[in-house]
mmCIF file of C-alpha atoms in Angstrom:
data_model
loop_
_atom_site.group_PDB
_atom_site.id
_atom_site.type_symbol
_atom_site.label_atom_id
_atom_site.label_comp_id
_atom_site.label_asym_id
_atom_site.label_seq_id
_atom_site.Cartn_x
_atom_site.Cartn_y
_atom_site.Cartn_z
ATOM 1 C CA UNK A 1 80.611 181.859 109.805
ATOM 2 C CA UNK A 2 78.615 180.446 107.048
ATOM 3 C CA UNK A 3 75.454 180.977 108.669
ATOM 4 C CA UNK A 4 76.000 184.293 111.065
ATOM 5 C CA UNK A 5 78.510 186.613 112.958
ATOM 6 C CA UNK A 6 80.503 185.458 116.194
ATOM 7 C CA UNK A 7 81.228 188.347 118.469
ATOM 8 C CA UNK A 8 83.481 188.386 121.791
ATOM 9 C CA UNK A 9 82.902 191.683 124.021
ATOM 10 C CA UNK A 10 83.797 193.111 127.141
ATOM 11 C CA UNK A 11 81.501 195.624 129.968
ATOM 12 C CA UNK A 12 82.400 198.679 129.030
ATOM 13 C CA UNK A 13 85.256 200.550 130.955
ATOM 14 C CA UNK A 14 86.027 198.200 133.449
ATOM 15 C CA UNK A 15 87.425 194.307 133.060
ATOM 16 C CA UNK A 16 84.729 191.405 134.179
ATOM 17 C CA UNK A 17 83.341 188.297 132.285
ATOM 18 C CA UNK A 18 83.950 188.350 128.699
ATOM 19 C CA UNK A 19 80.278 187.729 126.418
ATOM 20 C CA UNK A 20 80.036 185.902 122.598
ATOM 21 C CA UNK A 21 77.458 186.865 120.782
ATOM 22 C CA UNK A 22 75.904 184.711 117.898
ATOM 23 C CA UNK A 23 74.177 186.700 114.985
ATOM 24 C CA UNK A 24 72.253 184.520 112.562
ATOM 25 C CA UNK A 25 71.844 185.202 108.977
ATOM 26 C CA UNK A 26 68.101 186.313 109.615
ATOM 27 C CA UNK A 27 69.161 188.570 112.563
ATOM 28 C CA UNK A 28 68.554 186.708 115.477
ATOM 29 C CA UNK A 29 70.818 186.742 118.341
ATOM 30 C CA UNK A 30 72.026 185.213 120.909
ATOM 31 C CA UNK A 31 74.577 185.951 123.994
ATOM 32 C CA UNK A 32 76.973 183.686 126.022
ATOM 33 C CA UNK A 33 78.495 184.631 129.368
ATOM 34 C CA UNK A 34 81.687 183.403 129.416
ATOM 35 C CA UNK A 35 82.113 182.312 133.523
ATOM 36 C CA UNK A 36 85.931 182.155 133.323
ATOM 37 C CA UNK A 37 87.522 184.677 130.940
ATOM 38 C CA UNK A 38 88.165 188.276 131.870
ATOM 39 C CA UNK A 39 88.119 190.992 128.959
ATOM 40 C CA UNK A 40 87.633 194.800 128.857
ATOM 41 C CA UNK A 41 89.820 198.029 129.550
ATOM 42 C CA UNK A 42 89.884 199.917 132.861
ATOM 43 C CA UNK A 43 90.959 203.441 130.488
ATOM 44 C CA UNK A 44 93.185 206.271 131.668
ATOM 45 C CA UNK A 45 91.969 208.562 134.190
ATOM 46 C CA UNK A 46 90.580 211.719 132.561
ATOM 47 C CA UNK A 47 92.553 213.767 135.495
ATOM 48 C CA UNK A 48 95.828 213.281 136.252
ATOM 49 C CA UNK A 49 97.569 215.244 139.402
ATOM 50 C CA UNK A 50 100.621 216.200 140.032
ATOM 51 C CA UNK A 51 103.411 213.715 140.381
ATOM 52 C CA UNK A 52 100.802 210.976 139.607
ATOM 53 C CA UNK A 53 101.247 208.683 137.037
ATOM 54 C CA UNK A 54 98.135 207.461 135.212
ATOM 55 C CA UNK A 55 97.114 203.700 135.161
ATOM 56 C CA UNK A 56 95.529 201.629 132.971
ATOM 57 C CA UNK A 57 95.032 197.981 132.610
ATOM 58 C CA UNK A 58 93.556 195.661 129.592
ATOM 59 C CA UNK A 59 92.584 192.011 129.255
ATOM 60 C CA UNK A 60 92.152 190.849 125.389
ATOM 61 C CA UNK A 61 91.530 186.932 124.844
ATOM 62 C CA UNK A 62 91.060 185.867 121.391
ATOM 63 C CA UNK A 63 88.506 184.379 119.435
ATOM 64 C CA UNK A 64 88.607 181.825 116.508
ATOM 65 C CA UNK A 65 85.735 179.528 114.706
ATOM 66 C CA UNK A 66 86.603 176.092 113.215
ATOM 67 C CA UNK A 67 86.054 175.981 109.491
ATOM 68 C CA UNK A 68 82.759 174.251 109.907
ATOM 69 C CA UNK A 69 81.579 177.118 111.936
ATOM 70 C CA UNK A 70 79.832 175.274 114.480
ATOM 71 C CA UNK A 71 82.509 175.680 117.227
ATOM 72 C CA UNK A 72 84.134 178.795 119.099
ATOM 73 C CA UNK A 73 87.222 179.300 120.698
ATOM 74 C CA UNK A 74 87.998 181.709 123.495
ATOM 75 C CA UNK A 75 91.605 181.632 124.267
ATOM 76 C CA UNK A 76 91.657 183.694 127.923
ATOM 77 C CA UNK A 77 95.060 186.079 128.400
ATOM 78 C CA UNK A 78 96.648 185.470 131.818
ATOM 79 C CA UNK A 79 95.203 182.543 132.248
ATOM 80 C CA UNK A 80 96.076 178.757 131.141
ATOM 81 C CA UNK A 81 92.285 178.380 129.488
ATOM 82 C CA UNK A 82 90.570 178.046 126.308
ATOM 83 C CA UNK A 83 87.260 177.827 126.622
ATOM 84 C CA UNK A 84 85.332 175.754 123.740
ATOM 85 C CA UNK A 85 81.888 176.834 122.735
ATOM 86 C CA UNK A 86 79.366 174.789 120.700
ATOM 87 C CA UNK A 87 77.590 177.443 118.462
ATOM 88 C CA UNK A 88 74.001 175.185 118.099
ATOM 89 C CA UNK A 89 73.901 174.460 121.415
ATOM 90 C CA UNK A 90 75.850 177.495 123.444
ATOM 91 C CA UNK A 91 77.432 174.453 125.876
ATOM 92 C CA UNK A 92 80.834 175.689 127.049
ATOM 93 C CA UNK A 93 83.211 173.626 127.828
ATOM 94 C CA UNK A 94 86.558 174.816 129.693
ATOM 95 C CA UNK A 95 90.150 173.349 128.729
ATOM 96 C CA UNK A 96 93.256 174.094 130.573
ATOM 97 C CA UNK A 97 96.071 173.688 127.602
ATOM 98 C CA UNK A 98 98.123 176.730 127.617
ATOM 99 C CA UNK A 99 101.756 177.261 129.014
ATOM 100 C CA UNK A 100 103.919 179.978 129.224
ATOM 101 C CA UNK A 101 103.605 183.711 129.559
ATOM 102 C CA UNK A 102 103.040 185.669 133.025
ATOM 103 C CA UNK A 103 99.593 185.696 134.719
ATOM 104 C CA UNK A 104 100.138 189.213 136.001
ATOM 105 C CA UNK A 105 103.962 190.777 136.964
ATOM 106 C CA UNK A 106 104.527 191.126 140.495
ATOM 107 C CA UNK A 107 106.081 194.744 140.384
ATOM 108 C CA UNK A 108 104.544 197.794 140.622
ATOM 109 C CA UNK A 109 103.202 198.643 137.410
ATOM 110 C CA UNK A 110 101.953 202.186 135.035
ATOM 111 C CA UNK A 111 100.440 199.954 132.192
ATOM 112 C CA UNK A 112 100.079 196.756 131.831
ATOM 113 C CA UNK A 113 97.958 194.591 129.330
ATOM 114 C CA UNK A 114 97.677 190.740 128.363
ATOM 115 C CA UNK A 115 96.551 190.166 124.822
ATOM 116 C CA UNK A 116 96.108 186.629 123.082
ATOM 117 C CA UNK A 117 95.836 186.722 119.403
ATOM 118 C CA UNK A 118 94.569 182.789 117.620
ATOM 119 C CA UNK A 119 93.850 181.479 114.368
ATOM 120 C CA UNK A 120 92.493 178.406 113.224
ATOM 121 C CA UNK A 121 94.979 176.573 111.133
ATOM 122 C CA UNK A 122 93.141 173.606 110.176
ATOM 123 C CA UNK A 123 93.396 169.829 111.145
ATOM 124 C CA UNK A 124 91.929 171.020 114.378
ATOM 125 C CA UNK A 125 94.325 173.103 115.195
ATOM 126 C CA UNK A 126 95.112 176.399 116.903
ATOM 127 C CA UNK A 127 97.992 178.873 116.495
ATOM 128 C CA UNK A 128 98.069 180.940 119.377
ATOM 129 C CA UNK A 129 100.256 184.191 120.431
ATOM 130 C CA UNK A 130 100.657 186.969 122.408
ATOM 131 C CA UNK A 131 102.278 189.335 124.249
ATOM 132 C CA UNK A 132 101.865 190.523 128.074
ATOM 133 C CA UNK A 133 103.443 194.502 128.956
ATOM 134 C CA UNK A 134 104.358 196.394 131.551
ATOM 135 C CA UNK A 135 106.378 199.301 132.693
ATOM 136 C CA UNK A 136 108.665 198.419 135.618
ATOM 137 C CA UNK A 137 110.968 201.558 137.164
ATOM 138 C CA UNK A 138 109.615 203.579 133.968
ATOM 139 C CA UNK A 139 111.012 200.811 131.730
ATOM 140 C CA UNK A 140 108.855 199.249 129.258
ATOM 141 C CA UNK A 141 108.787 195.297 129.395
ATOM 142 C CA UNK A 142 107.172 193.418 126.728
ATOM 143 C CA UNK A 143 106.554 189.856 127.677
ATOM 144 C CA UNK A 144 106.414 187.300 124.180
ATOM 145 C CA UNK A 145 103.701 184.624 125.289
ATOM 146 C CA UNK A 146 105.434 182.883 122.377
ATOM 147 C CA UNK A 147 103.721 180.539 119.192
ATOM 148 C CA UNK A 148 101.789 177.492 120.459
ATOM 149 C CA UNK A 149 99.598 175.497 118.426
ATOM 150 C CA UNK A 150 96.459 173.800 120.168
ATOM 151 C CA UNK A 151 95.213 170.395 118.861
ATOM 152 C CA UNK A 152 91.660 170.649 119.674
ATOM 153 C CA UNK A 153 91.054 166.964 119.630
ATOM 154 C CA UNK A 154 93.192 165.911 121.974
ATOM 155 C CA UNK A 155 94.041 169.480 124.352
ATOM 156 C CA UNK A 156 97.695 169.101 123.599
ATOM 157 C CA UNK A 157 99.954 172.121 122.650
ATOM 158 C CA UNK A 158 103.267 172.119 121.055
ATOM 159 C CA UNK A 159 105.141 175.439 121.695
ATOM 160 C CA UNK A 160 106.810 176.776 118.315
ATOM 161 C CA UNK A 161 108.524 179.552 119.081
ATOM 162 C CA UNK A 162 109.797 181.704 122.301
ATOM 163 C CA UNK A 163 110.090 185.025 122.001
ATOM 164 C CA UNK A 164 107.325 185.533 119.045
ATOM 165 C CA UNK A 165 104.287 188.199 119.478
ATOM 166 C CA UNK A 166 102.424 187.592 116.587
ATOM 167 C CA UNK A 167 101.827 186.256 113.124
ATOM 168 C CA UNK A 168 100.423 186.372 109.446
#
């Protein structure tokens, strides 16, 4: 932003509540818990026996600041939830807007991942894509959340497009 650095993180090999962290220009900082989105990467095990097949799992929501820079968006992956944070203040404030896309697949699974990729377009709104993966029977599936855009004044989406993953 104008006046610092927004920063969404995750603890550190393992998936739990996702934290934005406000740097101001002078260097001060301060850190949000976010209560309802999950982020992080539970990696690869280092050891992998025989006949085993190694398992690894990662949550990615995505982050966008209005053009003013005094609001934060944390779009949540799996999950029908942005989560709208006022950067003066820190107040969160949840919204359930989002359609489409799998929470988790039901089959057993080697890898799987959600990611949620967002952009402010303007107007007050969102664009807002993704993709969630798995393998299923040693098949790789790749799950297009699609192209919705968010109107942040009124919590209303519009989906664009089906079967996109991501855009420019």
């Amino acid at each position: 932003t104008a006046s610092g650095l927004v920063v969404l993180s995750s603890p550190r090999k393992r998936i739990g509540r996702a934290r934005l962290t406000i740097v101001d220009a002078d260097g001060g900082m301060r850190t949000i818990m976010l209560a309802r989105v999950q982020a992080g990467l539970i990696p690869l095990p280092r050891r992998v026996g025989r006949g085993e097949v190694p398992v690894s799992h990662e949550v990615t929501p995505a982050l966008v600041v209005d053009e003013t820079g005094t609001r934060a968006f944390v779009v949540a992956a799996g999950l029908p939830l942005v989560e709208e944070i006022d950067l003066a203040s820190g107040a969160v404030t949840p919204h359930a807007v989002l359609a489409g896309g799998p929470t988790r697949a039901s089959v057993a699974k080697v890898t799987e991942g959600m990611n949620r990729w967002a952009r402010w377009i303007g107007d007050g709104l969102l664009a807002v894509t993704g993709q969630d993966s798995f393998l299923n029977n040693g098949d790789q599936r790749v799950v297009p959340f699609g192209l919705q855009t968010i109107d942040t004044r009124t919590w209303t989406t519009r989906k664009l497009a089906s079967a996109t993953t991501w855009f420019v």
